XYZ file of C-alpha atoms in Angstrom:
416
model
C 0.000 0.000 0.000
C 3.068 2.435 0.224
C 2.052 3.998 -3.532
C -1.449 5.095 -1.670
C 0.791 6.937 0.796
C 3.991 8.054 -1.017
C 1.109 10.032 -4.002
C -2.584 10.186 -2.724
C -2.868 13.435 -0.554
C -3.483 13.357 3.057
C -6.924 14.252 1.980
C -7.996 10.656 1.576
C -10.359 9.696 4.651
C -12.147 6.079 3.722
C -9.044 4.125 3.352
C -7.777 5.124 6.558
C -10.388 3.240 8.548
C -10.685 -0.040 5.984
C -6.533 -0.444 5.658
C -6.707 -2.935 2.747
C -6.718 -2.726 -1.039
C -10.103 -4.151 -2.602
C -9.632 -5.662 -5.909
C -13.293 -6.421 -6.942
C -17.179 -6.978 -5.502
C -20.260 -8.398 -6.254
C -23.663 -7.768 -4.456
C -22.886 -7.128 -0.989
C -19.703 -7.607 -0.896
C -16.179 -6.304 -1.523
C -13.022 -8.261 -1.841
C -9.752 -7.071 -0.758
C -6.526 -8.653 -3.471
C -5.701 -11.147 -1.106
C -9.413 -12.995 -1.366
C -10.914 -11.810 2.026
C -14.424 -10.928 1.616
C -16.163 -7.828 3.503
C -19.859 -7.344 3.953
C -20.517 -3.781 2.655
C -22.979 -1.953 5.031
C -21.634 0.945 3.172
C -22.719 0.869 -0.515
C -20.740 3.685 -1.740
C -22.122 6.258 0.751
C -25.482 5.149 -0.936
C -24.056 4.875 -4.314
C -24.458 1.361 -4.658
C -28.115 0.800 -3.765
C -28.371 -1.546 -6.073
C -25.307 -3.769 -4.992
C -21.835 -4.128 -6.833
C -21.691 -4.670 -10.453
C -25.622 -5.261 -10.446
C -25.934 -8.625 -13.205
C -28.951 -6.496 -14.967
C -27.082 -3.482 -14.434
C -24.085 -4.729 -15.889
C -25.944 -6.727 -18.645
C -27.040 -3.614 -20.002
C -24.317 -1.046 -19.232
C -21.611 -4.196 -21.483
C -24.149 -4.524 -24.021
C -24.371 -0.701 -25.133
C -20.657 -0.327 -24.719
C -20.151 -3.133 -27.157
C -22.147 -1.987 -29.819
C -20.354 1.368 -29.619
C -22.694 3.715 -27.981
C -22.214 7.197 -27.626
C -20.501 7.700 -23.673
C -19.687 11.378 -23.774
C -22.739 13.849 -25.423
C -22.618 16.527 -22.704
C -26.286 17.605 -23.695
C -26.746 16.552 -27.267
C -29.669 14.401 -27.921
C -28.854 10.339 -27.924
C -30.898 7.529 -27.484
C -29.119 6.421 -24.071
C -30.710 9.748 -22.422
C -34.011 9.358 -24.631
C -34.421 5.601 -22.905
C -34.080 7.380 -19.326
C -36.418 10.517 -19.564
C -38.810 8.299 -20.833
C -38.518 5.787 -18.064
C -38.110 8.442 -15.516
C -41.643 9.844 -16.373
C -42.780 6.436 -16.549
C -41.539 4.324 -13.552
C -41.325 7.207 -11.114
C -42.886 10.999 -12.226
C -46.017 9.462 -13.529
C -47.030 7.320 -11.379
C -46.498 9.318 -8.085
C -48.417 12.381 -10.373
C -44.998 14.630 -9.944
C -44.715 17.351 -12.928
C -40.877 17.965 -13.126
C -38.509 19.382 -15.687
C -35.062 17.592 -15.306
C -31.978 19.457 -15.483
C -28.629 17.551 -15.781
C -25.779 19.585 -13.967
C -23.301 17.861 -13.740
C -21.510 14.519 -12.321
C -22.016 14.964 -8.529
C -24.673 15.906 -5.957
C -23.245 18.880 -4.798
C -23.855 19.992 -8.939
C -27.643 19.343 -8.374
C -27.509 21.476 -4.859
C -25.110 24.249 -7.254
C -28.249 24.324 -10.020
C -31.029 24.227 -7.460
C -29.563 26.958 -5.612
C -28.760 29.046 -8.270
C -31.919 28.819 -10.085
C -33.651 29.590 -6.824
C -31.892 32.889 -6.709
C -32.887 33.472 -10.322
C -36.490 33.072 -10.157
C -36.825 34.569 -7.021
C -34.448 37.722 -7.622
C -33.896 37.093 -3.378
C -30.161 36.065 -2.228
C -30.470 34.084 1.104
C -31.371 30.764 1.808
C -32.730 28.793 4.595
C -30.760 25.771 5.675
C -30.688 23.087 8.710
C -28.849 22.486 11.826
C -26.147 19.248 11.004
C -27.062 19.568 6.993
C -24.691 18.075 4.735
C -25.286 19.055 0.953
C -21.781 19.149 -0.811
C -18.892 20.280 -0.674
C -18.565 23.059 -3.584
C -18.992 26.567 -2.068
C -22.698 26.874 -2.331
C -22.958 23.761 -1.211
C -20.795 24.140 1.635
C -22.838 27.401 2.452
C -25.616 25.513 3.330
C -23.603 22.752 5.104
C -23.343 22.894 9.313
C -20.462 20.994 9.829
C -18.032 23.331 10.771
C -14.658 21.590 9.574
C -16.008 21.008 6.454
C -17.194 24.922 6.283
C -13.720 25.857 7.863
C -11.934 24.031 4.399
C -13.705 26.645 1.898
C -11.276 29.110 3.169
C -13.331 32.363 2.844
C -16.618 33.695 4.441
C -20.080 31.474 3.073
C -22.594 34.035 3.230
C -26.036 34.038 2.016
C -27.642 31.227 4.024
C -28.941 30.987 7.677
C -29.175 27.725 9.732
C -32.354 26.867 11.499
C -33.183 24.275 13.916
C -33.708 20.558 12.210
C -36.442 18.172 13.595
C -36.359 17.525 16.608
C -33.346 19.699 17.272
C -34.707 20.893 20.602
C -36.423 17.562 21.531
C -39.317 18.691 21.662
C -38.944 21.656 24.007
C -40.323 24.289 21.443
C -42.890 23.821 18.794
C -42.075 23.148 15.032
C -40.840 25.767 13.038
C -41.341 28.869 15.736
C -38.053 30.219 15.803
C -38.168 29.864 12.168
C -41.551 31.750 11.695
C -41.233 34.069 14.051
C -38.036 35.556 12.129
C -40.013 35.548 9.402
C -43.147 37.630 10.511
C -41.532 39.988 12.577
C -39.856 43.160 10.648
C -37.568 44.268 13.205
C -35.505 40.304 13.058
C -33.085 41.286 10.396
C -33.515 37.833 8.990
C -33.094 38.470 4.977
C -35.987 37.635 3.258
C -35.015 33.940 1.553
C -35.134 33.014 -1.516
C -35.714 29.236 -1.099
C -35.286 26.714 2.123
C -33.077 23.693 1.379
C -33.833 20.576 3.447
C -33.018 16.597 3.896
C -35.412 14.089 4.291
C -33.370 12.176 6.401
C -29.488 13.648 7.070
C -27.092 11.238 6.647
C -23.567 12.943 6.920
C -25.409 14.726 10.076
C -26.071 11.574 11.900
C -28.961 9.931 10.498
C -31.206 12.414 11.571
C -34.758 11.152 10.117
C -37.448 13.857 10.064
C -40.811 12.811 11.162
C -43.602 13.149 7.998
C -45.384 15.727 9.673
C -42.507 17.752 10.244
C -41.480 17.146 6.521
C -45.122 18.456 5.786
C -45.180 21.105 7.940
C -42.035 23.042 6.813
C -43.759 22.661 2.934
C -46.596 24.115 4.561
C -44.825 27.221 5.902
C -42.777 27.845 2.300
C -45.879 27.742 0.513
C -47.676 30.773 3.052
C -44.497 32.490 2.716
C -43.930 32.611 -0.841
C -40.265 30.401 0.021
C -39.502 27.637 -2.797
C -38.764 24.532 -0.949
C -35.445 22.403 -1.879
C -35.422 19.033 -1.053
C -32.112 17.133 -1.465
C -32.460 13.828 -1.810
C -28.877 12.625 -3.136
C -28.259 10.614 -0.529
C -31.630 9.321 0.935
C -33.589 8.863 -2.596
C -33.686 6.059 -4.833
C -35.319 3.979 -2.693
C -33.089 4.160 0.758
C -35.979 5.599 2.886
C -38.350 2.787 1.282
C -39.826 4.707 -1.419
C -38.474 6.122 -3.995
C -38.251 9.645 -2.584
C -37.595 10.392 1.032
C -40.281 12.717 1.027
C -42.902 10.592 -0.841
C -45.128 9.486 2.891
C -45.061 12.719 3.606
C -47.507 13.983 1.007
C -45.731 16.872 -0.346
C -44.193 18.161 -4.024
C -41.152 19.965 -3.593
C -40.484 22.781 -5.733
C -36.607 21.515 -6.384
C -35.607 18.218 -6.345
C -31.530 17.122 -6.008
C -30.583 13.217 -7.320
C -27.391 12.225 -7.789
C -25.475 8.510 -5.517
C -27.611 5.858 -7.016
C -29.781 7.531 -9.643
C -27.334 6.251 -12.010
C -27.857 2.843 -10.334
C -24.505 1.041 -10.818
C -22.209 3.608 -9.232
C -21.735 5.407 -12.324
C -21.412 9.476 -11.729
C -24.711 11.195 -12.798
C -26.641 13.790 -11.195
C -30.360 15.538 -11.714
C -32.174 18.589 -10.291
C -35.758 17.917 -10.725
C -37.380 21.724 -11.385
C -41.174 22.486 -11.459
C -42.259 23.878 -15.088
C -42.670 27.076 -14.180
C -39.107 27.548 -12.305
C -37.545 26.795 -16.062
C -36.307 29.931 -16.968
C -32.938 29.128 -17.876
C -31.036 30.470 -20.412
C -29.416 28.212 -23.307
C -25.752 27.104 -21.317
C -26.722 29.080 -18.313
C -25.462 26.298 -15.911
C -23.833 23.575 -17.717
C -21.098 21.089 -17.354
C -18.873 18.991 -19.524
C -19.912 15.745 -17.730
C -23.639 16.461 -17.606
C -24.560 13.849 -20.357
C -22.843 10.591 -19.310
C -24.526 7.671 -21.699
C -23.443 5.020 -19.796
C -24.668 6.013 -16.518
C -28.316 6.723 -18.426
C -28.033 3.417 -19.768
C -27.418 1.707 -16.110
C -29.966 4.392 -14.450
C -32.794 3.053 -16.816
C -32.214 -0.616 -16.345
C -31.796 -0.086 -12.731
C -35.837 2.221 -13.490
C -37.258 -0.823 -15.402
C -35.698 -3.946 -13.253
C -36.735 -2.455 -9.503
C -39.720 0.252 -9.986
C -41.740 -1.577 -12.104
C -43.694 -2.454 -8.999
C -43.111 -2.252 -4.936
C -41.706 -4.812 -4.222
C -38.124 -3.147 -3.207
C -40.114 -0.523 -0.972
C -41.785 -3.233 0.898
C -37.978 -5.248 1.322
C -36.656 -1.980 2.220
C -38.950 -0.822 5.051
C -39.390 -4.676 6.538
C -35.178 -4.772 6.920
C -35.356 -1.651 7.745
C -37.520 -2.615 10.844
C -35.028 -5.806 11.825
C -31.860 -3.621 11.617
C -34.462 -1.152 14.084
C -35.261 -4.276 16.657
C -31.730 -5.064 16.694
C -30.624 -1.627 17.937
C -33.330 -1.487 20.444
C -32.526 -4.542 21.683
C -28.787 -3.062 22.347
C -30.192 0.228 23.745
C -32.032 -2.377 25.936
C -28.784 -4.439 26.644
C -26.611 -1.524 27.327
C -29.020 1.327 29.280
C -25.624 2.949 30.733
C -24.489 3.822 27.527
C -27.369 5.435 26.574
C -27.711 4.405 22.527
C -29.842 6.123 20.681
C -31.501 3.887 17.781
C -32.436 6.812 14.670
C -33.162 6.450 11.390
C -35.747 5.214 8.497
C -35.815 2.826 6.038
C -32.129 1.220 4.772
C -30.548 4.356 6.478
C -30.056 3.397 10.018
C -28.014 4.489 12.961
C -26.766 3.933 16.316
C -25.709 6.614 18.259
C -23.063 6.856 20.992
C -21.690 8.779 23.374
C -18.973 10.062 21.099
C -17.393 9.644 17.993
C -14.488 7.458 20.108
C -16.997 4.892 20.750
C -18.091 4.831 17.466
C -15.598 4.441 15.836
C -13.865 1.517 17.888
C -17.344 -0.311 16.825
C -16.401 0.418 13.846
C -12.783 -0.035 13.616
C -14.589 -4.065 15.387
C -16.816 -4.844 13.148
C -13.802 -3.832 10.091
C -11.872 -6.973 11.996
C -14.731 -9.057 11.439
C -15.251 -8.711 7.826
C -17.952 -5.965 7.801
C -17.885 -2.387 6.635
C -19.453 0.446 8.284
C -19.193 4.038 8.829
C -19.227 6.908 11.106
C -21.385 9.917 10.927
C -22.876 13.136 12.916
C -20.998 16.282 14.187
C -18.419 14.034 15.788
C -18.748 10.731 14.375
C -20.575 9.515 17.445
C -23.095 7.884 14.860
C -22.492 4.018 13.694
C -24.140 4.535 10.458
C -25.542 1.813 7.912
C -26.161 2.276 4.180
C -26.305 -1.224 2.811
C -27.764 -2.023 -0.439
C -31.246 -2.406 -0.849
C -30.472 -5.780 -1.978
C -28.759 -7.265 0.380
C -30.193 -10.793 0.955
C -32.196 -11.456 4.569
C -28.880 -13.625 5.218
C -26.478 -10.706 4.196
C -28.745 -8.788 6.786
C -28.176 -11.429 9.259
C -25.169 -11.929 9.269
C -24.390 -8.003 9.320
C -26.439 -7.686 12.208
C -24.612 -10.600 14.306
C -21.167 -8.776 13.586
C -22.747 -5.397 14.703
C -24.201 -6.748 17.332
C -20.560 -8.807 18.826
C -18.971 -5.257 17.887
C -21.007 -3.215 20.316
C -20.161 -5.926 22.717
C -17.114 -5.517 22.245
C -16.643 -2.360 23.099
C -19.333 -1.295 25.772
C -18.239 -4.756 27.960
């Protein structure tokens, strides 16, 4: 591994927990050169919903590369993107009634938070936005403006202005009512809060600590944008495509965002592609008025569609999702149960779970356990005092298992 540390920069984070060098995977699992296999309870920070190298995915994605289809189009017209708008509107848009222009920004999530923050500004002619206590969207400077986590902020290197934090779900537990702070600010002339633009919001925050937001919350801050004139953002790069359940995060909760970021698994097979779902009458670009050269990446539209067609065809993943979801859910309560000194906190929804501890030491030494016994997991929240799990959707009941027996000797490990 000495090439990894005489060239990568110290910037590398990932392979300093998981010390090994992987060589290939399949499904659920990751191999490292010398043939050891690790249950992934990662999935590409919820790239990899689908698994590694997916067999339908990968079917399709060989298939159009061996007939010679187009890979690079930025945002020329080919039949790879054709296939996916078509499916999009089909498999997901359609049937949930959602009426969305898509805009491809770019390669990355934190492009979809750049165009949906931009555009907000445009249409609105307003400058600030509204963002959450622990919010992770990106790490580009507009991104990062709406981001709380303060050494990520501190990297940007200058002031990120134009955004104000307000308290996340259940931020206060409980101790004040929903959104009061918030409204207050807003009705009362003398607060100097600037008058916002748009409010940018996660279903569920992952990098934050697996924060889930309760529907009614979800559907109260939509409420609240819509009496104040405020667009509502709702950035789902992490937490959509299915990790919540269904498709969207904010699907139960009854409510059409006005901006919608994609990017992690929309391109199903871990292939970089990104979306920013606008409502018709926010479309006022300009011709090349945000733009990118990787915005139009055929093979990623190829493996998006297949991944559309093989898995949302009916609901039969949501229903897999949410019922694991629930055994990872008795599992930690069982260990809050087991371990009442510690005082665990069990959070999360769906296939985005957590367990959190009383700091990020802990955490990571269950971690740093369970990495010893052939599983893969990381730490999230302000301090990494969240165990957090992002497996793929398709992990089989025995992947799940399994996973949960090494969590579960892990946390043993270290509270005993």
């Amino acid at each position: 591994m000495s090439i990894f540390e005489e060239l990568e920069s110290e910037v590398r984070s990932y392979s300093r927990g998981w010390p090994v060098v992987f060589d290939r995977a399949q499904g659920s699992r990751l191999y490292s050169e010398d043939g050891k296999a690790y249950l992934d309870f990662f999935a590409g920070a919820g790239a990899l919903n689908y698994g590694h190298n997916n067999p339908h995915l990968k079917k399709a994605l060989v298939d159009y590369i061996q007939r010679d289809g187009v890979t690079h189009a930025l945002d020329m017209y080919t039949v790879a993107k054709r296939d996916f708008l078509e499916t999009f509107k089909e498999k997901i848009l359609a049937p949930r009634e959602l009426d969305y222009k898509i805009v491809f920004p770019g390669p990355g999530g934190a492009n979809a938070v750049e165009a949906a923050l931009k555009l907000a500004r445009k249409v609105t002619g307003k400058e600030s936005v509204i963002n959450f206590t622990n919010a992770f969207h990106g790490m580009t400077l507009g991104a990062l403006s709406v981001t709380g986590n303060s050494m990520k902020r501190g990297a940007a290197g200058i002031p990120l202005v134009h955004a104000t934090p307000m308290p996340y779900d259940k931020y206060f537990d409980g101790a004040m009512p929903d959104f009061m702070y918030f409204e207050k600010l807003l009705e009362d002339s003398g607060s100097g809060l600037n008058e916002p633009a748009a409010v940018i919001v996660e279903g569920v925050q992952g990098e934050g600590g697996i924060n889930a937001a309760r529907l009614e919350w979800l559907k109260g801050l939509d409420d609240l944008c819509k009496r104040h004139n405020i667009l509502l953002i709702l950035d789902d790069v992490q937490m959509g495509c299915g990790r919540t359940g269904p498709f969207f995060s904010f699907e139960d909760a009854g409510i059409s965002p006005d901006i919608v970021c994609l990017s992690k698994s929309i391109g199903g097979y871990g292939l970089p592609m990104a979306l920013t779902l606008i409502k018709p009458e926010l479309d006022v670009w300009e011709p090349g008025e945000h733009n990118g050269t990787f915005r139009g990446i055929s093979p990623a539209f190829v493996t998006a569609t297949e991944a559309l067609r093989v898995y949302w065809s009916d609901d039969e993943l949501e229903k897999s999702t949410k019922a694991k979801g629930e055994r990872i859910a008795s599992t930690f309560k069982d260990l809050v149960e087991t371990y009442p000194e510690a005082n665990l906190v069990a959070k999360g929804r769906g296939l985005a779970r957590g367990l959190e501890f009383a700091n990020g030491e802990l955490a990571g030494a269950v971690c740093k356990e369970a990495f010893e016994r052939g599983l893969l997991m990381e730490t999230s929240g302000p301090d990494g005092e969240v165990m957090k799990l992002l497996p793929p959707l398709t992990l089989t009941d025995d992947e799940l298992s399994e996973g949960l027996a090494i969590i579960t000797e892990s946390v043993a490990a270290v509270l005993k």
